[in-house]
C-alpha positions as a Python dict, from the first residue, in 0.01 Angstrom:
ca = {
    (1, 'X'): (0, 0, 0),
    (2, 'X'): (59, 252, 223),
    (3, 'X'): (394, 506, 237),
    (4, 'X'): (328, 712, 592),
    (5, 'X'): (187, 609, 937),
    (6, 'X'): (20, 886, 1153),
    (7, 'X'): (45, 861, 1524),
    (8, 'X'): (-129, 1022, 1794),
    (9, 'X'): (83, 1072, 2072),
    (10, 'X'): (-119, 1093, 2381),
    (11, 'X'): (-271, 722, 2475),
    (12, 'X'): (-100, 588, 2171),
    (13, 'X'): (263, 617, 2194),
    (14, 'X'): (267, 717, 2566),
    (15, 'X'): (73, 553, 2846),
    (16, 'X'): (-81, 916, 2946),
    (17, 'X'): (-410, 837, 3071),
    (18, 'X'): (-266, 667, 3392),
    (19, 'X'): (-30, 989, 3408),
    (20, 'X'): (-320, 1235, 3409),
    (21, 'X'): (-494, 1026, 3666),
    (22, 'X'): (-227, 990, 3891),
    (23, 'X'): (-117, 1350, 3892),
    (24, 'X'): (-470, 1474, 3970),
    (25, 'X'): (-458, 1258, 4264),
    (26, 'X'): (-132, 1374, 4388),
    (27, 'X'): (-294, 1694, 4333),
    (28, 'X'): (-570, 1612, 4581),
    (29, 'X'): (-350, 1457, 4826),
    (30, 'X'): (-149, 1779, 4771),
    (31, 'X'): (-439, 1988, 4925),
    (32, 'X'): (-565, 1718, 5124),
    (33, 'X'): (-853, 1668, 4997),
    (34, 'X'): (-1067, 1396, 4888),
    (35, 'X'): (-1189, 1410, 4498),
    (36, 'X'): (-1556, 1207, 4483),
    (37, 'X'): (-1340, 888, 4367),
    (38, 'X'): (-997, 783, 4319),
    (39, 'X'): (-1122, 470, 4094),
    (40, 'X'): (-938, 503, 3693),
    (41, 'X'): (-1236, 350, 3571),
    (42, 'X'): (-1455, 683, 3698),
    (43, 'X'): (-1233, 878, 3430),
    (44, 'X'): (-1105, 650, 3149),
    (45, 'X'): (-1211, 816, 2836),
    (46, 'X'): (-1387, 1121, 2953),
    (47, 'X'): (-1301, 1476, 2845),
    (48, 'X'): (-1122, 1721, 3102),
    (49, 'X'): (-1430, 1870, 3182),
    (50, 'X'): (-1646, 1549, 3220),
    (51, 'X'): (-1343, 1422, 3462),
    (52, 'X'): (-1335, 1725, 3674),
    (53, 'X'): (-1712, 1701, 3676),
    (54, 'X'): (-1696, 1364, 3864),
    (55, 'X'): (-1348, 1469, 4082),
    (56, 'X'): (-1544, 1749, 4270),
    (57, 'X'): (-1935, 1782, 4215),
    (58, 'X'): (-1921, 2176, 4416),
    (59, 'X'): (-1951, 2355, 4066),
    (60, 'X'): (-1773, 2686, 4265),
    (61, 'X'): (-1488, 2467, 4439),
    (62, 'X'): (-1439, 2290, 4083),
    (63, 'X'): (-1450, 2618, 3915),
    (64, 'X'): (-1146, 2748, 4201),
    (65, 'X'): (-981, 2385, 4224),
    (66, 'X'): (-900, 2372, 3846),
    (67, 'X'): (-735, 2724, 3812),
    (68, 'X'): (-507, 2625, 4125),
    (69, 'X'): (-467, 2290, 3938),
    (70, 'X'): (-300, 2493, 3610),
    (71, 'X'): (-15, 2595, 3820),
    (72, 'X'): (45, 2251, 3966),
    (73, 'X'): (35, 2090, 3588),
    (74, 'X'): (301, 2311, 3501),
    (75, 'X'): (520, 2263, 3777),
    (76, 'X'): (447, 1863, 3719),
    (77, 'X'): (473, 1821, 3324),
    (78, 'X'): (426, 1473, 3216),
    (79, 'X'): (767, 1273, 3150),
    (80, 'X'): (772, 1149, 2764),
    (81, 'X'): (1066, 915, 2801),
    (82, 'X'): (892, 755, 3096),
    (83, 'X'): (531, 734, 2981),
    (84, 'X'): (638, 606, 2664),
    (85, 'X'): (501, 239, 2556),
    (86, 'X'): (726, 1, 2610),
    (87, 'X'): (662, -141, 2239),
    (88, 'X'): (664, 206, 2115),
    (89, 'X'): (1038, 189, 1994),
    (90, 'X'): (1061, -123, 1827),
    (91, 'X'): (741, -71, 1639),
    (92, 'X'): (881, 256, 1539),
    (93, 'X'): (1203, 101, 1439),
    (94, 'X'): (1053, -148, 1207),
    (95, 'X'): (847, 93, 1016),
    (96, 'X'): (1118, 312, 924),
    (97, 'X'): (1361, 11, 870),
    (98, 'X'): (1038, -84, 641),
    (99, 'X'): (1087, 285, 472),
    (100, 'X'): (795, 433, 595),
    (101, 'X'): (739, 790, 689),
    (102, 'X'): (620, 826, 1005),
    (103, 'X'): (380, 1169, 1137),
    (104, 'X'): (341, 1210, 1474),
    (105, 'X'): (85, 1434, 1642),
    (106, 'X'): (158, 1620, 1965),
    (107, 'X'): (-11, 1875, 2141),
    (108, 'X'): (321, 1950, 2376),
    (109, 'X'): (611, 2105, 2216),
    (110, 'X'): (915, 1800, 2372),
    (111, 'X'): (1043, 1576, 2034),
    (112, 'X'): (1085, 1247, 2113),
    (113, 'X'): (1115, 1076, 1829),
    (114, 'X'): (1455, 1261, 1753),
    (115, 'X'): (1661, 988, 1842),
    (116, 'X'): (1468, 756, 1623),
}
């Protein structure tokens, strides 16, 4: 039997793969320009680099595209409460309810969990 559940935060708990996409694309739209495809399925699964790889294929424009796109990730931080799976709370409820411990893994500093 087991006493603690580990989560991974982003893509588990939160739905932050559709996030990612659809703030590059603002991004884009943002500059008006068009990134080499605006299809999900192009970037589902692939590493940052991989994705900006496909997004712009100019290795010199991606190189200047993705320090411009720092700033506009930090003025557009991903919303927690809003990404968050909608089953996320009541599976968290019932494993605590259950007495488990529960370990979450973030790479952002926001808490969610506190009110859990």
């Amino acid at each position: 039997m087991y006493n603690s559940v580990i989560f991974d935060m982003d893509g588990v708990l939160i739905d932050s793969e559709r996030f990612y996409f659809d703030r590059r694309m603002k991004y884009f739209d943002s500059i008006q320009m068009e990134p080499a495809s605006r299809d999900i399925k192009d970037y589902v699964g692939s590493t940052e680099e991989d994705t900006w790889q496909k997004l712009v294929q100019d290795e010199q424009l991606r190189k200047e595209l993705r320090r411009e796109y720092v700033l506009f990730r930090q003025e557009n931080p991903i919303d927690l409460q809003q990404t968050l799976r909608t089953e996320a709370p009541r599976v968290i409820q019932e494993l605590k309810k259950g007495g488990k411990r529960l370990l979450l893994l973030l790479l952002q500093k926001e808490k969610i969990l506190s009110k859990w």
